Amino acid sequence: MTQRKEPFEPLVPGQVRMYACGVTVYDLCHLGHARQALIFDVIRRYLEYKGYHVTYVRNFTDVDDKIINRAKELGRRWDEVAKGYIEEYYRDMDRLGIRRATIEPKATEHIPEMIGIIKALLEKGYAYQINGDVYYEVQRFPEYGKLSGRKAEQMLAGARIEIDPRKKNPLDFALWKRSKEGEPAWESPWGPGRPGWHIECSAMSMKYLGESFDIHGGGADLIFPHHENEIAQSESCTGKPFARYWIHNGFVSINQEKMSKSLGNFFTIQEVLDRYRPEAVKLFLLSAHYRGPLDFSDDRLEEAKKALDRFVTAFEAIEALNALPPRSGGDALYDHMVSKGREAEEQFQAAMDDDFNTAAALGVLFGFLREVNLVRSEVERNITAGGRSALHIARDRINRLGGVLGLFEQPSLRPGEADLKGRLVELLLDLRAQARSKKDWATADAIRERLNSLGIEVEDTPQGSRWHWRR
RNA sequence: GGCGGCGUAGCCAAGGGGUUAAGGCAGAGGUCUGCAAAACCUUUAUUCCCCGGUUCGAAUCCGGGCGCCGCCUCCA
């Protein structure tokens, strides 16, 4: 509200109540939606890491013009279209490893609450009805524009909105829309209709979080008018301050242009995930501060993938050390790693405390990884019990902190690695076939024995060798 | 026209009045290796778009330019 960073103090000590505007389910989600969802997921995870009890509400807008239009295009029922895209949404978020919110309400399931607020606004004189439509009267709320830093007069000057002559003021917005034939409709004191877009978030956030709560947010494009309108209708209804802190994320762009449906320059989450691991996509999305723009390109994703592999290879190498028996000693290494780890965790917290600076936090993790690799190369030369524990504890810390960013939670197998095993066996069998053709039985038998000891049985047949995992 | 944001190495990106200007990618050198690849280590900005000002001191604050982007209509 002050347009700057503010120290965070929740309304109720130890508890955080946050609301993020979710998606309108009329199409597949693109990378921009992924960024928004991830950022709020990370904020939630970090607050939990800090020991807060977090109630996180994220809604679905499941009735709206765009859904109705989409249904017409597809020749399906509007509610089926919404339901289908909610399923797609969950599929995308699950693949990305973005946690479900505490409560995920749908607009259509909260019509009575919305009607309640509209009624109250009419009674208090903040709204007026025309012919089955109900509008909020912006001029009755002097603070209108306080979030976006605009004044009502300014907005009129350059307005490019079409003016509805029935409205008292062009800025007035619909709380309730009368339904046309064939459109979804709910009974109301003003006749059959459906809610305006802004009212749903007021109704659902206040229902689950109370009339005043801590954090509200969404994409930067929602600042005006959506969030401005939410504030107006909520505060004039309750007479209390609405959300205390506002968090708005920047856009994902392509060639410096906002990724959007209208420009057609978007990539769906599914398209991106077909080509890149979820963890790499997340690393990319967190590599810039959430408020700034983030330009998408294959080069950036490739970089993120390689950067992520630094962690993956280190984890794998640390794991591999377990197979070998350690010597005693290495206590100094252990102490060193613990203190470096503590230092890193403090720096990580400092970065996240500063307006959730994930890019800086990631930098801390990479810096710590270097320390870990230094120790690792020493332990690889001389495996000691202390050295190995040092690496384990460091790996656990990286995992834990990475987990706050939603990273390192998924199996570290690189894509194709599972079937890579099969291809490696085939490769060995090819070599073995060459050896057999030269009657190099020692080599051939050695390969068979070695594979056998790994649980792979090899059978020779007239058609060539076959292999299978021992059951 | 109004409101807001951004401009830091070859690229991406933190920082934000005075410690060595994080980190990633790419490049260079090295360790390892029969050679290679991979991996790891080291290294890479006397300088932060330009011009003025404030200050003992500015990339960081202020004023003015230039360039890019977003919002003001649905948009994460």
Coordinates of C-alpha atoms (C1' of nucleotides) in Angstrom, one line a residue:
Chain A
M1 CA 0.0 0.0 0.0
T2 CA 2.9 2.3 0.6
Q3 CA 4.5 1.1 -2.7
R4 CA 7.5 -0.1 -0.9
K5 CA 8.8 -2.9 1.2
E6 CA 7.5 -3.1 4.7
P7 CA 8.5 -5.1 7.7
F8 CA 6.2 -8.1 8.1
E9 CA 4.0 -8.4 11.2
P10 CA 1.1 -10.7 11.0
L11 CA -2.2 -9.7 12.6
V12 CA -2.2 -12.7 14.9
P13 CA 1.3 -13.6 16.2
G14 CA 2.6 -16.8 14.7
Q15 CA -0.1 -17.1 12.1
V16 CA -0.3 -15.9 8.6
R17 CA -3.4 -15.7 6.5
M18 CA -2.8 -15.2 2.8
Y19 CA -4.9 -15.1 -0.3
A20 CA -3.7 -15.3 -3.9
C21 CA -5.9 -14.7 -6.9
G22 CA -6.0 -17.9 -8.8
V23 CA -6.8 -18.6 -12.4
T24 CA -9.9 -18.3 -14.6
V25 CA -10.3 -21.8 -15.9
Y26 CA -11.1 -21.2 -19.6
D27 CA -7.8 -22.5 -21.1
L28 CA -4.6 -24.2 -20.3
C29 CA -2.2 -22.5 -17.9
H30 CA 1.0 -21.0 -19.4
L31 CA 4.4 -20.2 -17.9
G32 CA 3.2 -16.9 -16.4
H33 CA 0.6 -18.7 -14.3
A34 CA 3.3 -21.1 -13.2
R35 CA 5.5 -18.3 -12.1
Q36 CA 2.7 -16.8 -10.0
A37 CA 1.7 -20.1 -8.5
L38 CA 5.3 -20.9 -7.7
I39 CA 6.1 -17.6 -6.1
F40 CA 3.1 -17.8 -3.7
D41 CA 4.0 -21.5 -3.0
V42 CA 7.5 -20.4 -2.1
I43 CA 6.3 -17.5 0.1
R44 CA 4.0 -20.0 1.9
R45 CA 6.8 -22.5 2.3
Y46 CA 9.2 -19.9 3.6
L47 CA 6.7 -18.6 6.1
E48 CA 6.2 -22.1 7.3
Y49 CA 9.9 -22.6 7.5
K50 CA 10.1 -19.6 9.7
G51 CA 7.6 -21.2 12.0
Y52 CA 4.4 -19.5 11.1
H53 CA 1.1 -21.4 10.8
V54 CA 0.0 -20.4 7.4
T55 CA -3.5 -20.5 6.0
Y56 CA -3.3 -20.1 2.2
V57 CA -6.3 -19.6 0.1
R58 CA -6.2 -19.7 -3.7
N59 CA -9.4 -19.5 -5.7
F60 CA -10.7 -20.7 -9.0
T61 CA -12.8 -18.4 -11.1
D62 CA -15.1 -20.9 -12.6
V63 CA -17.8 -18.7 -14.1
D64 CA -17.0 -15.8 -16.3
D65 CA -17.4 -14.4 -19.8
K66 CA -14.4 -16.1 -21.1
I67 CA -15.5 -19.5 -19.9
I68 CA -18.9 -19.0 -21.4
N69 CA -17.4 -17.9 -24.7
R70 CA -15.1 -20.9 -24.7
A71 CA -17.9 -23.2 -24.0
K72 CA -19.8 -21.8 -27.0
E73 CA -16.7 -22.4 -29.2
L74 CA -16.3 -25.9 -28.1
G75 CA -20.0 -26.6 -28.1
R76 CA -19.9 -27.8 -24.5
R77 CA -21.5 -26.8 -21.2
W78 CA -19.7 -23.9 -19.5
D79 CA -19.4 -25.8 -16.2
E80 CA -17.9 -28.8 -17.9
V81 CA -15.3 -26.6 -19.6
A82 CA -14.4 -25.1 -16.2
K83 CA -14.2 -28.5 -14.6
G84 CA -11.9 -29.8 -17.3
Y85 CA -9.5 -26.9 -17.0
I86 CA -9.4 -27.3 -13.2
E87 CA -8.3 -30.8 -13.8
E88 CA -5.6 -29.6 -16.2
Y89 CA -4.5 -27.0 -13.7
Y90 CA -4.0 -29.6 -11.0
R91 CA -2.1 -31.9 -13.4
D92 CA 0.2 -29.0 -14.2
M93 CA 0.8 -28.0 -10.6
D94 CA 1.4 -31.5 -9.5
R95 CA 4.0 -32.0 -12.3
L96 CA 5.7 -28.8 -11.1
G97 CA 5.5 -30.0 -7.5
I98 CA 3.6 -26.9 -6.4
R99 CA 1.6 -27.7 -3.3
R100 CA -2.1 -27.3 -3.0
A101 CA -3.3 -24.3 -1.1
T102 CA -4.9 -24.9 2.3
I103 CA -8.3 -24.0 0.8
E104 CA -9.1 -23.8 -2.9
P105 CA -12.6 -22.4 -3.2
K106 CA -14.5 -22.0 -6.4
A107 CA -16.5 -18.9 -7.2
T108 CA -19.7 -20.9 -8.1
E109 CA -19.8 -22.4 -4.6
H110 CA -19.9 -19.0 -2.9
I111 CA -22.7 -17.2 -4.6
P112 CA -24.7 -16.7 -1.4
E113 CA -21.8 -15.1 0.3
M114 CA -21.4 -12.7 -2.7
I115 CA -25.0 -11.9 -2.7
G116 CA -24.7 -11.1 1.0
I117 CA -21.9 -8.6 0.4
I118 CA -23.8 -7.0 -2.5
K119 CA -26.9 -6.6 -0.3
A120 CA -24.9 -4.9 2.4
L121 CA -23.3 -2.6 -0.1
L122 CA -26.7 -1.6 -1.5
E123 CA -28.0 -1.0 2.0
K124 CA -25.0 1.2 2.9
G125 CA -25.5 3.1 -0.3
Y126 CA -22.2 2.1 -2.0
A127 CA -24.0 0.4 -4.8
Y128 CA -27.0 0.9 -7.1
Q129 CA -29.0 -1.3 -9.4
I130 CA -30.1 -0.8 -12.9
N131 CA -32.3 -3.3 -14.5
G132 CA -31.1 -6.4 -12.8
D133 CA -27.4 -5.3 -12.8
V134 CA -25.8 -4.0 -9.7
Y135 CA -22.9 -1.6 -9.8
Y136 CA -20.4 -0.4 -7.2
E137 CA -20.3 3.4 -7.0
V138 CA -16.7 4.3 -7.0
Q139 CA -17.2 7.9 -6.0
R140 CA -18.6 6.9 -2.6
F141 CA -15.2 5.4 -1.7
P142 CA -12.8 8.4 -1.4
E143 CA -9.8 6.1 -1.0
Y144 CA -10.3 4.5 -4.4
G145 CA -7.0 4.2 -6.1
K146 CA -4.9 3.9 -3.0
L147 CA -3.3 0.6 -4.0
S148 CA -2.4 1.5 -7.6
G149 CA -1.4 5.1 -6.7
R150 CA -4.0 6.6 -9.0
K151 CA -6.7 9.1 -8.5
A152 CA -10.1 8.8 -10.0
E153 CA -9.8 12.0 -12.0
Q154 CA -6.6 10.8 -13.5
M155 CA -8.1 7.6 -14.6
L156 CA -10.8 9.3 -16.5
A157 CA -8.4 11.5 -18.5
G158 CA -6.8 8.8 -20.5
A159 CA -9.5 6.2 -20.2
R160 CA -9.9 4.0 -23.2
I161 CA -12.9 2.2 -21.8
E162 CA -16.2 2.2 -23.6
I163 CA -18.6 4.2 -21.5
D164 CA -21.8 2.5 -20.5
P165 CA -24.2 5.4 -20.3
R166 CA -26.3 3.8 -17.7
K167 CA -23.4 3.9 -15.2
K168 CA -23.1 6.9 -12.9
N169 CA -19.4 7.0 -13.5
P170 CA -17.3 5.1 -16.0
L171 CA -15.2 3.7 -13.2
D172 CA -18.2 2.0 -11.6
F173 CA -17.9 -1.7 -11.9
A174 CA -20.4 -4.6 -11.9
L175 CA -21.1 -6.5 -8.7
W176 CA -23.9 -8.5 -10.3
K177 CA -24.7 -9.1 -13.9
R178 CA -28.1 -9.9 -15.2
S179 CA -28.0 -13.1 -17.2
K180 CA -28.8 -13.3 -20.8
E181 CA -30.7 -16.3 -22.3
G182 CA -28.7 -19.5 -22.1
E183 CA -26.1 -18.1 -19.7
P184 CA -25.4 -19.5 -16.3
A185 CA -27.7 -17.8 -13.7
W186 CA -28.4 -17.8 -10.0
E187 CA -31.4 -16.4 -8.2
S188 CA -30.8 -13.1 -6.5
P189 CA -32.9 -10.3 -5.0
W190 CA -32.2 -8.5 -8.3
G191 CA -33.3 -11.3 -10.6
P192 CA -31.4 -14.2 -12.2
G193 CA -27.8 -13.3 -12.9
R194 CA -24.2 -14.0 -12.1
P195 CA -21.5 -12.3 -10.0
G196 CA -19.1 -9.7 -11.3
W197 CA -15.5 -10.8 -11.3
H198 CA -14.2 -8.7 -8.4
I199 CA -16.8 -9.7 -5.8
E200 CA -15.8 -13.4 -5.7
C201 CA -12.4 -12.7 -4.2
S202 CA -13.8 -10.4 -1.6
A203 CA -16.4 -13.0 -0.6
M204 CA -14.0 -16.0 -0.5
S205 CA -11.1 -14.3 1.1
M206 CA -13.2 -12.9 3.9
K207 CA -15.1 -16.1 4.4
Y208 CA -11.9 -18.1 5.0
L209 CA -9.5 -15.5 6.3
G210 CA -11.7 -13.0 8.0
E211 CA -12.5 -9.4 7.2
S212 CA -8.9 -8.3 7.7
F213 CA -6.0 -10.6 6.8
D214 CA -2.3 -10.5 6.2
I215 CA -1.2 -11.0 2.6
H216 CA -3.1 -10.7 -0.7
G217 CA -1.6 -10.9 -4.1
G218 CA -1.5 -12.0 -7.6
G219 CA -0.1 -11.0 -10.9
A220 CA 0.9 -7.3 -11.4
D221 CA -1.9 -6.9 -13.9
L222 CA -4.4 -7.4 -11.2
I223 CA -3.4 -4.3 -9.2
F224 CA -5.8 -2.3 -11.3
P225 CA -8.6 -2.6 -11.4
H226 CA -9.2 -6.0 -9.8
H227 CA -7.5 -5.5 -6.5
E228 CA -8.4 -1.8 -6.3
N229 CA -12.0 -2.9 -6.6
E230 CA -11.7 -5.7 -4.1
I231 CA -10.4 -3.1 -1.6
A232 CA -13.2 -0.7 -2.3
Q233 CA -16.1 -3.2 -2.0
S234 CA -14.6 -5.1 1.0
E235 CA -13.7 -2.1 3.1
S236 CA -16.9 -0.2 2.4
C237 CA -18.8 -3.3 3.4
T238 CA -17.0 -4.1 6.6
G239 CA -15.6 -0.7 7.5
K240 CA -12.3 -2.5 8.3
P241 CA -9.0 -2.6 6.5
F242 CA -8.9 -5.5 4.0
A243 CA -5.4 -7.0 3.3
R244 CA -2.4 -5.6 5.1
Y245 CA 0.4 -6.5 2.6
W246 CA 0.1 -6.7 -1.1
I247 CA 2.4 -8.8 -3.2
H248 CA 2.4 -8.6 -7.0
N249 CA 4.6 -10.6 -9.2
G250 CA 6.0 -9.5 -12.5
F251 CA 5.4 -11.1 -15.9
V252 CA 7.1 -13.8 -17.9
S253 CA 8.0 -12.2 -21.2
I254 CA 9.2 -13.5 -24.5
N255 CA 11.6 -11.2 -26.4
Q256 CA 10.8 -8.5 -23.8
E257 CA 7.1 -8.7 -24.5
K258 CA 4.5 -9.9 -21.9
M259 CA 3.5 -13.5 -22.5
S260 CA -0.2 -13.3 -23.2
K261 CA -3.0 -15.0 -24.9
S262 CA -3.9 -12.0 -27.1
L263 CA -0.4 -11.7 -28.5
G264 CA -0.2 -15.5 -28.9
N265 CA 3.3 -15.6 -27.6
F266 CA 2.8 -18.0 -24.8
F267 CA 4.0 -21.4 -23.9
T268 CA 1.7 -23.6 -21.8
I269 CA 3.1 -25.3 -18.8
Q270 CA 2.6 -28.6 -20.5
E271 CA 4.7 -27.5 -23.5
V272 CA 7.5 -26.4 -21.3
L273 CA 7.4 -29.5 -19.2
D274 CA 7.6 -31.7 -22.2
R275 CA 11.0 -30.3 -22.9
Y276 CA 12.4 -29.5 -19.5
R277 CA 12.5 -31.0 -16.0
P278 CA 10.1 -29.4 -13.5
E279 CA 13.0 -28.6 -11.3
A280 CA 14.9 -26.8 -14.1
V281 CA 11.7 -24.8 -14.9
K282 CA 11.4 -23.8 -11.2
L283 CA 15.0 -22.8 -11.0
F284 CA 14.5 -20.6 -14.0
L285 CA 11.4 -19.0 -12.5
L286 CA 13.1 -18.3 -9.3
S287 CA 16.3 -16.9 -10.8
A288 CA 15.0 -13.4 -10.9
H289 CA 13.3 -11.4 -8.2
Y290 CA 9.5 -12.0 -8.2
R291 CA 8.6 -8.4 -8.8
G292 CA 10.7 -8.0 -11.9
P293 CA 10.0 -9.2 -15.4
L294 CA 11.5 -12.6 -16.5
D295 CA 12.3 -13.2 -20.1
F296 CA 11.7 -16.8 -21.3
S297 CA 13.9 -18.4 -23.8
D298 CA 15.4 -21.9 -24.5
D299 CA 18.9 -20.5 -23.7
R300 CA 17.6 -19.5 -20.2
L301 CA 16.1 -22.9 -19.6
E302 CA 19.2 -24.7 -20.8
E303 CA 21.2 -22.6 -18.4
A304 CA 18.9 -23.4 -15.5
K305 CA 19.1 -27.1 -16.4
K306 CA 22.9 -27.0 -16.3
A307 CA 22.9 -25.1 -13.1
L308 CA 20.6 -27.5 -11.5
D309 CA 22.9 -30.4 -12.5
R310 CA 25.6 -29.0 -10.3
F311 CA 23.4 -30.0 -7.4
V312 CA 22.3 -33.2 -8.8
T313 CA 25.8 -34.4 -9.6
A314 CA 27.0 -33.4 -6.2
F315 CA 24.2 -35.3 -4.5
E316 CA 24.9 -38.4 -6.6
A317 CA 28.6 -38.2 -5.9
I318 CA 28.0 -37.9 -2.2
E319 CA 25.6 -40.9 -2.4
A320 CA 28.3 -42.9 -4.2
L321 CA 30.7 -42.5 -1.3
N322 CA 28.5 -44.6 0.9
A323 CA 29.5 -47.7 -1.0
L324 CA 33.0 -47.5 0.3
P325 CA 34.3 -48.2 3.9
P326 CA 35.5 -45.1 5.6
R327 CA 38.6 -44.6 7.7
S328 CA 38.4 -42.9 11.0
G329 CA 39.0 -39.2 11.4
G330 CA 37.8 -36.2 9.5
D331 CA 36.4 -34.4 12.5
A332 CA 37.9 -31.1 11.4
L333 CA 36.2 -31.4 8.1
Y334 CA 32.9 -32.1 9.8
D335 CA 33.2 -29.0 12.0
H336 CA 34.2 -26.9 9.1
M337 CA 31.2 -28.1 7.0
V338 CA 28.8 -27.5 9.9
S339 CA 29.9 -23.9 10.4
K340 CA 29.8 -23.2 6.7
G341 CA 26.4 -24.6 6.6
R342 CA 25.1 -22.5 9.4
E343 CA 26.6 -19.4 7.8
A344 CA 24.9 -20.3 4.5
E345 CA 21.6 -20.8 6.2
E346 CA 21.8 -17.4 7.9
Q347 CA 22.6 -15.8 4.5
F348 CA 19.7 -17.7 3.0
Q349 CA 17.3 -16.4 5.6
A350 CA 18.6 -12.9 5.2
A351 CA 18.0 -13.1 1.4
M352 CA 14.4 -14.5 1.9
D353 CA 13.6 -12.0 4.7
D354 CA 14.4 -9.3 2.2
D355 CA 11.1 -9.5 0.3
F356 CA 11.5 -13.1 -0.7
N357 CA 14.7 -12.6 -2.7
T358 CA 14.9 -16.0 -4.3
A359 CA 17.6 -15.1 -6.7
A360 CA 19.9 -14.1 -3.8
A361 CA 18.9 -17.1 -1.9
L362 CA 19.8 -19.3 -4.8
G363 CA 23.1 -17.6 -5.0
V364 CA 23.7 -18.5 -1.3
L365 CA 23.0 -22.2 -2.1
F366 CA 25.4 -22.2 -5.0
G367 CA 28.1 -20.6 -2.9
F368 CA 27.6 -23.3 -0.3
L369 CA 27.7 -26.0 -2.9
R370 CA 31.2 -24.8 -3.8
E371 CA 32.2 -25.3 -0.2
V372 CA 30.6 -28.7 -0.3
N373 CA 32.4 -29.7 -3.5
L374 CA 35.7 -28.6 -2.0
V375 CA 35.2 -30.9 1.0
R376 CA 33.9 -33.6 -1.3
S377 CA 37.0 -33.8 -3.4
E378 CA 39.0 -34.1 -0.2
V379 CA 36.8 -36.9 1.0
E380 CA 37.0 -38.6 -2.4
R381 CA 40.7 -38.8 -2.0
N382 CA 40.6 -39.9 1.6
I383 CA 37.3 -41.3 2.8
T384 CA 36.9 -40.6 6.5
A385 CA 33.9 -41.1 8.7
G386 CA 33.9 -37.4 9.7
G387 CA 34.2 -36.3 6.1
R388 CA 31.4 -38.5 5.0
S389 CA 29.1 -37.2 7.7
A390 CA 30.1 -33.7 6.9
L391 CA 28.9 -34.2 3.3
H392 CA 25.7 -35.9 4.5
I393 CA 24.8 -33.0 6.8
A394 CA 25.6 -30.5 4.1
R395 CA 23.5 -32.3 1.6
D396 CA 20.6 -32.5 4.0
R397 CA 20.9 -28.8 4.6
I398 CA 20.9 -28.0 0.9
N399 CA 17.9 -30.2 0.5
R400 CA 16.0 -28.6 3.3
L401 CA 16.7 -25.0 2.1
G402 CA 16.1 -26.0 -1.5
G403 CA 12.8 -27.5 -0.3
V404 CA 11.8 -24.0 0.8
L405 CA 12.2 -23.0 -2.8
G406 CA 10.4 -26.1 -4.0
L407 CA 13.6 -27.6 -5.3
F408 CA 15.3 -31.0 -4.9
E409 CA 12.1 -32.7 -4.0
Q410 CA 11.7 -34.8 -7.1
P411 CA 13.8 -37.8 -7.9
S412 CA 17.1 -36.6 -9.2
L413 CA 17.0 -38.9 -12.2
R414 CA 17.6 -37.0 -15.3
P415 CA 15.0 -37.6 -17.9
G416 CA 15.6 -40.8 -19.8
E417 CA 17.9 -42.1 -17.1
A418 CA 15.6 -45.0 -16.3
D419 CA 15.7 -46.3 -19.9
L420 CA 19.3 -45.3 -20.1
K421 CA 20.0 -48.3 -17.8
G422 CA 18.5 -50.5 -20.4
R423 CA 20.5 -48.9 -23.1
L424 CA 23.7 -49.4 -21.1
V425 CA 23.0 -53.1 -20.8
E426 CA 22.5 -53.3 -24.5
L427 CA 25.8 -51.5 -25.0
L428 CA 27.6 -54.0 -22.8
L429 CA 25.9 -56.9 -24.6
D430 CA 27.0 -55.5 -27.9
L431 CA 30.6 -55.4 -26.7
R432 CA 30.2 -58.9 -25.3
A433 CA 28.9 -60.1 -28.6
Q434 CA 32.1 -58.7 -30.3
A435 CA 34.2 -60.5 -27.7
R436 CA 32.4 -63.7 -28.3
S437 CA 32.8 -63.4 -32.1
K438 CA 36.5 -63.2 -31.4
K439 CA 36.3 -66.2 -29.1
D440 CA 37.4 -63.9 -26.3
W441 CA 35.6 -65.9 -23.7
A442 CA 37.3 -64.4 -20.7
T443 CA 35.9 -61.0 -21.5
A444 CA 32.5 -62.3 -22.5
D445 CA 32.2 -64.3 -19.3
A446 CA 33.4 -61.4 -17.2
I447 CA 30.7 -59.2 -18.6
R448 CA 28.0 -61.8 -17.9
E449 CA 29.2 -62.3 -14.4
R450 CA 29.4 -58.6 -13.6
L451 CA 25.9 -58.0 -15.0
N452 CA 24.7 -61.0 -13.0
S453 CA 26.1 -59.5 -9.8
L454 CA 24.1 -56.4 -10.6
G455 CA 20.9 -58.4 -10.8
I456 CA 20.8 -58.8 -14.6
E457 CA 20.6 -62.3 -16.1
V458 CA 22.0 -62.9 -19.5
E459 CA 20.9 -65.8 -21.7
D460 CA 22.4 -66.7 -25.0
T461 CA 20.1 -67.9 -27.7
P462 CA 20.6 -68.7 -31.4
Q463 CA 19.0 -65.3 -32.1
G464 CA 21.5 -63.5 -29.9
S465 CA 21.7 -62.6 -26.2
R466 CA 18.7 -61.6 -24.1
W467 CA 18.7 -60.1 -20.7
H468 CA 16.2 -59.4 -17.9
W469 CA 16.2 -58.2 -14.3
R470 CA 16.3 -61.1 -11.8
R471 CA 12.9 -61.4 -10.2
Chain B
rG1 C1' -1.7 11.8 -21.6
rG2 C1' -1.6 9.5 -16.3
rC3 C1' 0.6 5.7 -13.0
rG4 C1' 4.5 2.1 -12.1
rG5 C1' 8.9 -0.7 -13.2
rC6 C1' 13.7 -1.6 -15.4
rG7 C1' 18.9 -0.3 -17.6
rU8 C1' 25.1 -3.9 -13.4
rA9 C1' 30.7 -8.4 -17.1
rG10 C1' 29.8 -11.9 -23.7
rC11 C1' 24.6 -13.5 -21.8
rC12 C1' 21.3 -14.0 -17.4
rA13 C1' 21.0 -11.8 -12.5
rA14 C1' 21.5 -10.2 -7.0
rG15 C1' 23.0 -5.8 -4.5
rG16 C1' 21.5 -0.6 -3.3
rG17 C1' 25.6 5.8 0.4
rG18 C1' 32.0 3.7 2.4
rU19 C1' 34.2 -3.9 3.6
rU20 C1' 37.0 -8.0 -2.1
rA21 C1' 30.1 -5.3 -6.8
rA22 C1' 26.7 -12.3 -4.9
rG23 C1' 25.5 -16.4 -8.0
rG24 C1' 24.4 -19.0 -12.8
rC25 C1' 25.6 -19.8 -18.1
rA26 C1' 29.5 -19.1 -21.7
rG27 C1' 35.0 -18.3 -22.2
rA28 C1' 40.2 -19.1 -20.3
rG29 C1' 43.7 -21.9 -17.2
rG30 C1' 44.3 -26.2 -14.1
rU31 C1' 43.3 -31.3 -11.5
rC32 C1' 41.8 -36.1 -13.2
rU33 C1' 42.4 -39.3 -17.7
rG34 C1' 46.2 -43.7 -22.3
rC35 C1' 43.4 -39.8 -25.2
rA36 C1' 38.8 -37.6 -24.9
rA37 C1' 34.3 -36.5 -22.4
rA38 C1' 32.1 -35.7 -17.7
rA39 C1' 33.0 -33.8 -12.9
rC40 C1' 35.6 -30.6 -9.7
rC41 C1' 38.9 -26.2 -8.7
rU42 C1' 40.7 -21.3 -10.2
rU43 C1' 39.8 -17.2 -13.1
rU44 C1' 36.8 -13.3 -15.9
rA45 C1' 33.2 -5.7 -14.1
rU46 C1' 39.0 -0.2 -11.0
rU47 C1' 33.3 -0.4 -12.5
rC48 C1' 27.2 -0.4 -12.5
rC49 C1' 22.8 3.7 -19.6
rC50 C1' 24.3 9.3 -20.2
rC51 C1' 24.7 14.3 -18.0
rG52 C1' 24.7 17.3 -13.8
rG53 C1' 24.0 17.8 -8.2
rU54 C1' 24.2 16.5 -2.8
rU55 C1' 28.2 14.2 0.2
rC56 C1' 34.7 13.5 3.0
rG57 C1' 32.7 9.4 -0.1
rA58 C1' 27.4 7.4 -5.0
rA59 C1' 26.5 1.8 -9.0
rU60 C1' 23.4 3.0 -4.6
rC61 C1' 20.3 9.5 -2.9
rC62 C1' 18.3 14.0 -5.9
rG63 C1' 17.3 16.6 -10.7
rG64 C1' 17.4 16.1 -16.0
rG65 C1' 18.0 13.2 -20.4
rC66 C1' 18.1 8.5 -23.5
rG67 C1' 16.4 3.5 -24.2
rC68 C1' 13.1 -0.7 -23.0
rC69 C1' 8.7 -2.8 -20.6
rG70 C1' 4.0 -3.0 -18.0
rC71 C1' -0.8 -1.0 -16.3
rC72 C1' -4.8 2.6 -17.2
rU73 C1' -10.1 -2.8 -21.3
rC74 C1' -10.0 -9.1 -20.0
rC75 C1' -5.2 -10.8 -18.4
rA76 C1' -0.9 -14.4 -13.5

